[in-house]
Coordinates of C-alpha atoms in Angstrom, one line a residue:
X294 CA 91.8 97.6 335.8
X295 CA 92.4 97.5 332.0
X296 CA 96.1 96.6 330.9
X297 CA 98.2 99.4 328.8
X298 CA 98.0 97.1 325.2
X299 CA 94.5 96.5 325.7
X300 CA 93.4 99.5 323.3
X301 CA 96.9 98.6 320.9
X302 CA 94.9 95.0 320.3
X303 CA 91.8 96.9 319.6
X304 CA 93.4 99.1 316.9
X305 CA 95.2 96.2 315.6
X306 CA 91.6 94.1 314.9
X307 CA 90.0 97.4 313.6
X308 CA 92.7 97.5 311.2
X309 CA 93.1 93.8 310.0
X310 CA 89.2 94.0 309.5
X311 CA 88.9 95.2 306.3
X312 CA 86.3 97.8 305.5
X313 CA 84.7 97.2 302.2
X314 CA 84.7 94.0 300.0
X315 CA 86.6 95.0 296.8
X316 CA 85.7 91.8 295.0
X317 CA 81.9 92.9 295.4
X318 CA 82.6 96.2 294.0
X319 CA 85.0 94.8 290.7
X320 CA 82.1 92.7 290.7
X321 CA 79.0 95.7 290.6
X322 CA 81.4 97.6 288.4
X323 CA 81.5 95.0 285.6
X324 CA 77.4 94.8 285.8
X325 CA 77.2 98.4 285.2
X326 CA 79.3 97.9 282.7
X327 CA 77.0 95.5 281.0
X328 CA 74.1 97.6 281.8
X329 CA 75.7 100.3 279.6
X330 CA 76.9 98.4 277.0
X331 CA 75.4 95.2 277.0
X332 CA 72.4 94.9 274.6
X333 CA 72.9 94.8 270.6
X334 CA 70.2 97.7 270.3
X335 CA 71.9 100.3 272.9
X336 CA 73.4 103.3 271.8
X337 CA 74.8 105.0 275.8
X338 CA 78.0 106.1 275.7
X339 CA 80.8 104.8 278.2
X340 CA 80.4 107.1 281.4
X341 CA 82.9 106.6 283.6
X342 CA 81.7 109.3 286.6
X343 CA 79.8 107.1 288.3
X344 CA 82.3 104.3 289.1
X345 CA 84.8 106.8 289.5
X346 CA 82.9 108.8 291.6
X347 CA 82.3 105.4 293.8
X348 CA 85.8 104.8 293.9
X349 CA 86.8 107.7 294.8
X350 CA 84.7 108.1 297.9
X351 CA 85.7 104.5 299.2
X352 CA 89.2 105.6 299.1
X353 CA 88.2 108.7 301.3
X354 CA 86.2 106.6 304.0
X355 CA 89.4 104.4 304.0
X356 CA 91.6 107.1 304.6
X357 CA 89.2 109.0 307.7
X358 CA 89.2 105.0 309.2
X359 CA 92.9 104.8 309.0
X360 CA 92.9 108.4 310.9
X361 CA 90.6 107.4 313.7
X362 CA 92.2 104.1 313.9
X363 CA 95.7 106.2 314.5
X364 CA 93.8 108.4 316.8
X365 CA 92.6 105.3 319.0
X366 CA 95.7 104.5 319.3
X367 CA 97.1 107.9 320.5
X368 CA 94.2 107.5 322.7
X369 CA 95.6 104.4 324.4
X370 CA 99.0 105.6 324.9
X371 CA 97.1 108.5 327.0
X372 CA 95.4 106.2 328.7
X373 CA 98.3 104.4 329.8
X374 CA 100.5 107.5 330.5
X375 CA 97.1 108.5 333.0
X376 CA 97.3 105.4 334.4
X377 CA 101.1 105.2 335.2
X378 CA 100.7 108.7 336.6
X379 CA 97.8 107.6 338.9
X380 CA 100.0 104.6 340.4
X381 CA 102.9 107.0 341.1
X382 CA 100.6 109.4 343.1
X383 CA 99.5 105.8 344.8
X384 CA 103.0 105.5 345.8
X385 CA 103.4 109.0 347.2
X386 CA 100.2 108.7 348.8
X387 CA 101.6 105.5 350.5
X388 CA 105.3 107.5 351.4
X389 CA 103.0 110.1 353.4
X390 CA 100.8 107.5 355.3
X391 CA 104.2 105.7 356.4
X392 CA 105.7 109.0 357.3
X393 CA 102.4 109.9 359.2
X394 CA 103.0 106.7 361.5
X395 CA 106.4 108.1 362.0
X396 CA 105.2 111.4 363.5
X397 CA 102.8 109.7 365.6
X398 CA 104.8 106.8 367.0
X399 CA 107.1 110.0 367.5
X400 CA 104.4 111.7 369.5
X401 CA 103.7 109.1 371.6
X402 CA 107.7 108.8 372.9
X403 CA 107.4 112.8 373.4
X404 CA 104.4 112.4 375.6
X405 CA 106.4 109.4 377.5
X406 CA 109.0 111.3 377.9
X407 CA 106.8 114.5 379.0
X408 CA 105.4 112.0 381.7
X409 CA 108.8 111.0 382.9
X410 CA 110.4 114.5 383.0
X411 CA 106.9 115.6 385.0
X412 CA 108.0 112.9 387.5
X413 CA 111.2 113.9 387.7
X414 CA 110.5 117.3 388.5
X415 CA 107.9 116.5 391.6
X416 CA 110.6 114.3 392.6
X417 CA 113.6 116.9 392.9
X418 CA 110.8 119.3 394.5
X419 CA 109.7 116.9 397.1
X420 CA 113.4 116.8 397.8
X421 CA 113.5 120.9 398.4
X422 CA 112.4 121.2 401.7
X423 CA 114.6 118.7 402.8
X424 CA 117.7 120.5 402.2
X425 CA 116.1 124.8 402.9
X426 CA 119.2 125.6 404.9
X427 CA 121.7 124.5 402.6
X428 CA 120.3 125.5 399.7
X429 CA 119.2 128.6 400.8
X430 CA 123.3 129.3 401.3
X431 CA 123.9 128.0 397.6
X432 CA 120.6 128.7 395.1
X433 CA 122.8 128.2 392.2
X434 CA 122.4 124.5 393.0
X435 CA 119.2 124.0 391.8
X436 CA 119.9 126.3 388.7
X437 CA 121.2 124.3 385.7
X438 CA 125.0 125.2 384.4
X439 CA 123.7 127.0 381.0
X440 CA 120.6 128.6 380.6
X441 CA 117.8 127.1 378.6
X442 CA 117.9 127.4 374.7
X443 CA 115.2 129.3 373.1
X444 CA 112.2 128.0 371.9
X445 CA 112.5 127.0 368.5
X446 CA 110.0 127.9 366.2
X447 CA 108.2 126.3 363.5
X448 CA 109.8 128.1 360.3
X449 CA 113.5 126.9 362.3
X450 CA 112.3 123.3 361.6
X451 CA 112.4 121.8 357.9
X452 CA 111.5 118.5 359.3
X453 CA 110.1 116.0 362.1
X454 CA 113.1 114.4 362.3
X455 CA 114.7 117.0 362.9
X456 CA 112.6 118.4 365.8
X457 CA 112.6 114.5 366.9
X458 CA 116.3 114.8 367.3
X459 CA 116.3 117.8 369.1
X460 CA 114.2 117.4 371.6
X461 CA 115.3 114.6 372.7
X462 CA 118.3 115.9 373.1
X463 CA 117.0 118.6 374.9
X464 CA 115.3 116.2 377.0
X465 CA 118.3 113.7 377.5
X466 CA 120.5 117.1 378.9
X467 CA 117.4 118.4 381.0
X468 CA 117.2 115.1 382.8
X469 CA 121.0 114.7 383.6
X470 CA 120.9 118.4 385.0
X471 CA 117.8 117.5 387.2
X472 CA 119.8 114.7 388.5
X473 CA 122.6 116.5 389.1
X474 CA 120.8 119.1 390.8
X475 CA 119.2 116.3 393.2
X476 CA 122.5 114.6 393.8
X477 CA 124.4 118.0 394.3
X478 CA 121.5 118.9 396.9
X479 CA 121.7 116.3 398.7
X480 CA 125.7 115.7 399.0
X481 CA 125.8 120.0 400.1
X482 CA 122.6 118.8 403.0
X483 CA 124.7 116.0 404.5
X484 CA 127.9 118.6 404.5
X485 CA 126.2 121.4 405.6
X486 CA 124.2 119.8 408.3
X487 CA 127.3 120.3 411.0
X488 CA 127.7 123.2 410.0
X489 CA 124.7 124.9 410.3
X490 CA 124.7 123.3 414.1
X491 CA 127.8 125.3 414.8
X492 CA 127.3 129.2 412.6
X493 CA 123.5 129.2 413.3
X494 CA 123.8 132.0 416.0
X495 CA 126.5 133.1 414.5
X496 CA 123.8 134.0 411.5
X497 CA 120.9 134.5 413.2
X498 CA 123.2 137.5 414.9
X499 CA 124.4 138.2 411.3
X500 CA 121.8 138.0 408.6
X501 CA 118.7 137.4 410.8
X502 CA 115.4 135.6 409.9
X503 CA 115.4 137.1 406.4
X504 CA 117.8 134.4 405.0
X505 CA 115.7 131.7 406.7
X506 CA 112.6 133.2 404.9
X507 CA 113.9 133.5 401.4
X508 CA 115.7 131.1 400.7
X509 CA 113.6 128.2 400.0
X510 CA 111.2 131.0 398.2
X511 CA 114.0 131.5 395.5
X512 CA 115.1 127.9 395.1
X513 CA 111.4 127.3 394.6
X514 CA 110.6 130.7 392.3
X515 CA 114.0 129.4 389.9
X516 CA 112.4 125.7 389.8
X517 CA 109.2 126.7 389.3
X518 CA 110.8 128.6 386.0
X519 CA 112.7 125.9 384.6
X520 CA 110.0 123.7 384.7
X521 CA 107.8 126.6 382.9
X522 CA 110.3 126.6 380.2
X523 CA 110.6 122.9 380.0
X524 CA 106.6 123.0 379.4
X525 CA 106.3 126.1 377.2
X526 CA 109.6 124.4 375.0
X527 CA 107.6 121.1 375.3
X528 CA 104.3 123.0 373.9
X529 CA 105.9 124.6 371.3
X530 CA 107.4 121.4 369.8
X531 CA 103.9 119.6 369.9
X532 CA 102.3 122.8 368.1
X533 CA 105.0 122.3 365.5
X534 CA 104.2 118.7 365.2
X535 CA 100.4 119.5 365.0
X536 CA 101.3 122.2 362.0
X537 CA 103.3 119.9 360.5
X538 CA 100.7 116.9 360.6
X539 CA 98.0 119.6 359.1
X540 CA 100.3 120.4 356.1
X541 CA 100.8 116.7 355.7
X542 CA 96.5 116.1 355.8
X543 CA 96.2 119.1 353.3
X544 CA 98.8 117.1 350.9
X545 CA 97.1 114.0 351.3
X546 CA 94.2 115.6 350.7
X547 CA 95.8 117.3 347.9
X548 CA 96.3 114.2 346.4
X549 CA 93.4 112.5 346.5
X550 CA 91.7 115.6 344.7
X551 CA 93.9 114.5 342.2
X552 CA 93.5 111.2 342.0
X553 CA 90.0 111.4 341.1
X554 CA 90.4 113.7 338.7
X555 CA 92.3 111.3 336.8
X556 CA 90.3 108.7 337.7
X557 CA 87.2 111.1 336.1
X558 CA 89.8 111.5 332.9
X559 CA 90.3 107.9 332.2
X560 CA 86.4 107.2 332.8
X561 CA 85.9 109.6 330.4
X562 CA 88.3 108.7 327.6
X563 CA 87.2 105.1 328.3
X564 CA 83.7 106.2 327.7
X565 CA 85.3 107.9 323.9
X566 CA 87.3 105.1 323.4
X567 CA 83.7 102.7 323.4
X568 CA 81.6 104.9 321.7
X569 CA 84.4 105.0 318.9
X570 CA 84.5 101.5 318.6
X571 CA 80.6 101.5 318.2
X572 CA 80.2 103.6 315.8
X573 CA 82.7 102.0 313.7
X574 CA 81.3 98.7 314.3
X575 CA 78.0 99.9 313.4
X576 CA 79.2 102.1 310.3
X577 CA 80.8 98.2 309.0
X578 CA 77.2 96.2 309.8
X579 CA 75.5 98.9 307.6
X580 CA 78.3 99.0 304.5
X581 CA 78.3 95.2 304.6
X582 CA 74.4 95.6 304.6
X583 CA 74.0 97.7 301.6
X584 CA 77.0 95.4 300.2
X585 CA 74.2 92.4 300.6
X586 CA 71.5 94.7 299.1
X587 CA 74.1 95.8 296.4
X588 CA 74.3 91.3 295.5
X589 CA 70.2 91.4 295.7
X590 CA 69.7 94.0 293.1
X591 CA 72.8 92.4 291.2
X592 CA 71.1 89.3 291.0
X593 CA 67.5 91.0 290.5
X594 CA 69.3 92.5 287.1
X595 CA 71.0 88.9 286.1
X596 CA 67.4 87.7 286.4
X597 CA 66.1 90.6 284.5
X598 CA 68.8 90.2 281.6
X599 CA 67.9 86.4 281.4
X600 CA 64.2 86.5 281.2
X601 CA 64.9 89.6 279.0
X602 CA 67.2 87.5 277.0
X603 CA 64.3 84.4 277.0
X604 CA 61.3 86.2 276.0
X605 CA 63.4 88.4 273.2
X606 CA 61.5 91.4 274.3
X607 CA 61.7 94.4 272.5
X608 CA 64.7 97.0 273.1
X609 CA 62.7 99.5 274.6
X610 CA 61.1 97.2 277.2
X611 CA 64.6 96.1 277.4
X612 CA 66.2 99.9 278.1
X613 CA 63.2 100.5 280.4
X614 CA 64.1 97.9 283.0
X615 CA 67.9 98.9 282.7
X616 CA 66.8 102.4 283.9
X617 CA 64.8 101.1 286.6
X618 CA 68.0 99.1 287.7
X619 CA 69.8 102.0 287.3
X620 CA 67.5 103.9 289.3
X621 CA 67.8 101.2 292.2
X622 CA 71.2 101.6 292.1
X623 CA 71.3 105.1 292.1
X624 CA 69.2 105.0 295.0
X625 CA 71.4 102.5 296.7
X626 CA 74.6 104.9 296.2
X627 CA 72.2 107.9 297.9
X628 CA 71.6 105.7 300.3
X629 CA 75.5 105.4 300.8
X630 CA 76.0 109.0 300.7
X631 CA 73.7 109.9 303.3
X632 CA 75.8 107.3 305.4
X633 CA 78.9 109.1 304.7
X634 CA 77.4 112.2 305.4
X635 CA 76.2 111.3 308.9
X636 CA 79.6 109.8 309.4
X637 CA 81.8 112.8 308.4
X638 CA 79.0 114.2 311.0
X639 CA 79.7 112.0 314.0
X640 CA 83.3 112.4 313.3
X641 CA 83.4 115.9 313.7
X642 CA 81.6 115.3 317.1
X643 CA 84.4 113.2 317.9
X644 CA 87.1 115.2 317.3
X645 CA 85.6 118.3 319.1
X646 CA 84.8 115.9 322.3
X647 CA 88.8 114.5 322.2
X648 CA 90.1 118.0 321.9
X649 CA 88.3 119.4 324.8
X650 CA 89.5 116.2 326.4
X651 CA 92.9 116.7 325.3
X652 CA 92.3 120.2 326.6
X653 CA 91.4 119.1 330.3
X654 CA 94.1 116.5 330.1
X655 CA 97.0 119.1 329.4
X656 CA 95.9 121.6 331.9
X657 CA 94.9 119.3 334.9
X658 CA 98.9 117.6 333.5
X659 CA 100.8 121.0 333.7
X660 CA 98.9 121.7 337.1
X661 CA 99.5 118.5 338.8
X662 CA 103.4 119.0 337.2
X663 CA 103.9 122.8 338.6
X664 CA 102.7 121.5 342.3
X665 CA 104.7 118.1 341.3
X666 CA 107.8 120.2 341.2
X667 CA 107.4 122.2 344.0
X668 CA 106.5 119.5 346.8
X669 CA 109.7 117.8 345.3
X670 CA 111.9 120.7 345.2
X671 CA 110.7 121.3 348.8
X672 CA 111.0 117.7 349.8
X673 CA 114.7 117.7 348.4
X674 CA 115.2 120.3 350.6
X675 CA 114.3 118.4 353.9
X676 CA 115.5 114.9 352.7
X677 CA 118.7 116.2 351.6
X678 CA 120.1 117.9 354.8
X679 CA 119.2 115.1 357.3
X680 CA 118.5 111.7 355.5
X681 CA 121.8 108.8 355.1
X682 CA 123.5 107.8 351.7
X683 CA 122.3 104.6 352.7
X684 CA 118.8 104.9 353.3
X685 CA 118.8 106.7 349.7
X686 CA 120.8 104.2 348.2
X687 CA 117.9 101.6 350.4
X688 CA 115.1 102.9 348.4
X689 CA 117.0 103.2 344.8
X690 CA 117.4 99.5 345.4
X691 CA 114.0 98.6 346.2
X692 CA 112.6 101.2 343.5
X693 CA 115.1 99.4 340.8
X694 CA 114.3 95.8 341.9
X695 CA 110.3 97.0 341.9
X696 CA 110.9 98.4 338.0
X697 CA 112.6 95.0 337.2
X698 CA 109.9 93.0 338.5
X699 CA 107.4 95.7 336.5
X700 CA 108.9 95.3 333.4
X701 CA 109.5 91.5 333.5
X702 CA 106.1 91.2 333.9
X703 CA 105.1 93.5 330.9
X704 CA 107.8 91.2 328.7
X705 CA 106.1 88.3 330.0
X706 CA 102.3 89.5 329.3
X707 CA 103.8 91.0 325.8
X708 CA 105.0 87.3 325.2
X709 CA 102.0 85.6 325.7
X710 CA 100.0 88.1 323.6
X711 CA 102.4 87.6 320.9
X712 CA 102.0 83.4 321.3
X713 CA 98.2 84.1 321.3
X714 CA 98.0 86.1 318.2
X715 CA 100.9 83.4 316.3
X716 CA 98.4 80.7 317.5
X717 CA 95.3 82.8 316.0
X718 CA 97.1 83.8 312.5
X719 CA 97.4 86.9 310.8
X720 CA 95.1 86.8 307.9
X721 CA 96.9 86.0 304.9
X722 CA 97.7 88.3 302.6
X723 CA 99.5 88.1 299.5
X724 CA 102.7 90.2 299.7
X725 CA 101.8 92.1 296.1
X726 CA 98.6 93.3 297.0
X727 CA 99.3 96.9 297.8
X728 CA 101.0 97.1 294.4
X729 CA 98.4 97.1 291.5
X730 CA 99.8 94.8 288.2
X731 CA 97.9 95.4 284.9
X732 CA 96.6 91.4 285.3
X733 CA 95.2 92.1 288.5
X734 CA 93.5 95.9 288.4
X735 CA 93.6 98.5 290.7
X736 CA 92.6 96.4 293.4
X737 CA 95.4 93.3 293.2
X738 CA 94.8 89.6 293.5
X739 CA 91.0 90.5 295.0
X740 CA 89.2 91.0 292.1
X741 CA 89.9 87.4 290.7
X742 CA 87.4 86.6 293.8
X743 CA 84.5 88.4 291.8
X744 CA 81.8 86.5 290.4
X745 CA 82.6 86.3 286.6
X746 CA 79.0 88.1 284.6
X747 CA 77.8 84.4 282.5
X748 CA 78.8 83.9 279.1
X749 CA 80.3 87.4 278.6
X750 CA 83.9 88.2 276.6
X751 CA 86.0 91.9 277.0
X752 CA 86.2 93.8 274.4
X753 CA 88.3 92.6 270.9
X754 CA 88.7 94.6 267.9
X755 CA 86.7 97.6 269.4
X756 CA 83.5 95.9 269.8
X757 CA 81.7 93.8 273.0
X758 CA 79.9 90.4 273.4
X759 CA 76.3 90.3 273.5
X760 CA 74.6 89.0 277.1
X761 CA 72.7 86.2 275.1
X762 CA 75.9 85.0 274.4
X763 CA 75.5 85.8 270.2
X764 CA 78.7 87.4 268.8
X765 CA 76.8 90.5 267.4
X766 CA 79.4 93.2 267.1
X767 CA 78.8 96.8 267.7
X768 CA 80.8 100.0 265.7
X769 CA 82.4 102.0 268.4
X770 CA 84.3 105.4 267.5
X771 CA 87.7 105.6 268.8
X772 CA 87.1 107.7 271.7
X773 CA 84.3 105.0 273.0
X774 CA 87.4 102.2 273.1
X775 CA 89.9 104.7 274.7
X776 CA 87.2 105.1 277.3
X777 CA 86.9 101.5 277.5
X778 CA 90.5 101.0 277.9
X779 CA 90.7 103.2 281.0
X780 CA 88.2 101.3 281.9
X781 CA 89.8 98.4 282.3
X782 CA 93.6 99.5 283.2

């Protein structure tokens, strides 16, 4: 599993890696500097497009990598929120397993207690034909003292405990009543038994066989009932534990669903996040390889200039291989633009892929929040009525301690990652660079780095040094050494 400050570490070497060398570009600058100006016979004029021009689109591919490196780092933070959200649907998935293990170690007690209350039940009617004649006298015996409650029904029940509870309760007060039934029957057997010795012609004179007859019938019919209730009650509990373990399946089902949708998200985003990284990667190996062909042709000019310089060719010769350098040049900054053009390109890409991810994200988020809401609404309802303060207070306790230990883990990974990157070293970097002095230029302290063009002097008193290192003065109007001072500020 990936940590939540893996993708913050990433952004943070994206950004410390800096994007183009500014001491390489002072340094081309000054050579086209000398390529317009440099030779006693030229007559350009200072243009100032072309650097400015380069300048200015640096600046913009700094700015777009500053906004994908911000948006790779949004991306992380999603990426950890998705992945906090997936462990707290682990946890409820694990709350619904433990409460499935409830209901079925509850199922099994019902069935033992089914068992023992079918028992009990041929018991007290193998005991029924024993005592005929006195119960046939007193059928209430056998009849419990209140009636049976109605069956209860599965929209009565909010939860298993609850239908737990009752029946056993139900089953604890149907069991004394059978045994007071079979106790009562056979106390009235042994105290009847005289007397049915001494009124039994009385009755047969009175009531005749009939009373013989029906008697045990009744007794029998009225069991035969109870027990019929006692099984359909019994029934209707277990279909109400069978509806409630399907609603518990379909929410675990539920869940999973979810789950591996998220699982899908963060898969995907991973799969943006790499491709991102990539790109850029790849975008830096070819700006730092046009960089090295930018020094090639630099160096192919110096050469030029020198044998130039040695062979005292004429100017024309001399213009001619300026243009073609020039034209190498130009070719390498077309080069460069097509670069930025497939860039902005692949950018664009990018940004329509995250927002249709961003898309999915927020719906699958407000859907998995709307049914969020409602299983915990109707879970507060259930908990709420039949669950202890201390059971609640319990689970706070163990949830707070679990949070502790979370987070004094995170404070210890954070403090190693900080010791790592102390013992690696920020790069250095001077604490006036950002702010441009006239000594320094428009890019600070870096441009002292640039290799300094052989024998060459700025400009004093409105005219330039020669390459060959003569002091051969050239006229320039006032316009050409404003230009030249913008140039250099």
């Amino acid at each position: 599993a990936r940590g939540p400050g893996r993708g913050g570490s990433r952004a943070r070497h994206i950004k410390n890696t800096p994007v183009v060398n500014r001491g390489t570009l002072a340094a081309l600058r000054e050579q086209q500097m000398q390529l317009y100006f440099g030779g006693p016979s030229t007559s350009l004029e200072p243009s100032t497009t072309t650097t400015k021009d380069y300048e200015e689109n640096i600046r913009q591919l700094e700015q777009d990598l500053a906004y994908y490196r911000d948006l790779l780092a949004q991306k992380s933070e999603a990426l950890c929120k998705a992945e906090t959200d997936l462990q707290r649907d682990e946890d409820i998935f694990d709350e619904k397993m433990k409460e499935m293990k409830g209901l079925k170690r509850s199922v099994k007690e019902l069935s033992r207690q089914n068992q023992m209350l079918q028992r009990q039940l041929e018991h007290a009617l193998g005991h029924v034909p024993q005592s005929e004649g006195p119960c046939s006298n007193c059928p209430d015996c056998l009849v419990p003292a209140h009636a049976p409650s109605s069956p209860v029904r599965s929209r009565d029940l909010p939860s298993p405990h609850v239908l737990v509870r009752k029946q056993n309760d139900h089953l604890a007060s149907s069991q004394e009543e059978m045994d007071q039934v079979q106790v009562s029957c056979m106390a009235d057997s042994a105290v009847t038994a005289c007397e049915a010795t001494d009124l039994h012609p009385f009755s047969l004179h009175m009531d005749g066989p009939s009373l013989q007859d029906d008697g045990p019938v009744s007794a029998n019919v009225e069991v035969e009932e109870g027990r019929k209730e006692i099984q359909n009650e019994i029934q209707e509990l277990e279909d109400d534990f069978t509806e409630w373990k399907e609603k518990l399946l379909q929410e675990i089902k539920t869940l999973t669903i979810h789950n591996k949708l998220k699982e899908q998200l963060i898969c995907e985003l991973l799969k943006t996040e790499s491709s991102a990284l990539e790109q850029s990667q790849l975008y830096e190996a070819k700006v730092q390889d046009l960089q090295s062909r930018v020094a090639e042709f630099k160096k192919q000019i110096q050469h030029m200039e020198s044998h130039l310089e040695s062979s005292e060719m004429q100017s024309a010769a001399k213009e001619a291989m300026k243009q073609e350098a020039l034209s190498k040049l130009q070719r390498a900054e077309h080069a460069l633009d097509k670069i930025r053009d497939r860039y902005a390109s692949q950018s664009k890409e990018w940004a329509k892929r995250v927002e249709v991810l961003e898309k999915k994200a927020k719906t699958q988020m407000t859907h998995q929040k709307k049914k969020e809401k409602a299983k915990q609404e109707w879970l507060d309802k259930a908990i709420e009525q039949h669950l202890q303060k201390q059971e609640r207070a319990e689970r706070l306790e163990r949830e707070l301690s679990k949070r502790e230990r979370l987070l004094k883990e995170r404070e210890q990974i954070l403090q190693q990652r900080m010791e790592l990157e102390r013992r690696r070293g920020p790069p250095a970097v001077s604490p006036k660079a950002g702010r441009p002095t006239a000594s320094h230029g428009p890019y600070g302290q870096n441009k002292r780095k640039a290799p300094a063009a052989p024998e060459r002097s700025g400009p004093r008193n409105g005219a330039w040094a020669a390459p060959g290192g003569g002091r051969e003065p050239l006229a320039l109007s006032a316009e050409e050494e404003q230009t030249l001072r913008d140039l250099q500020e």
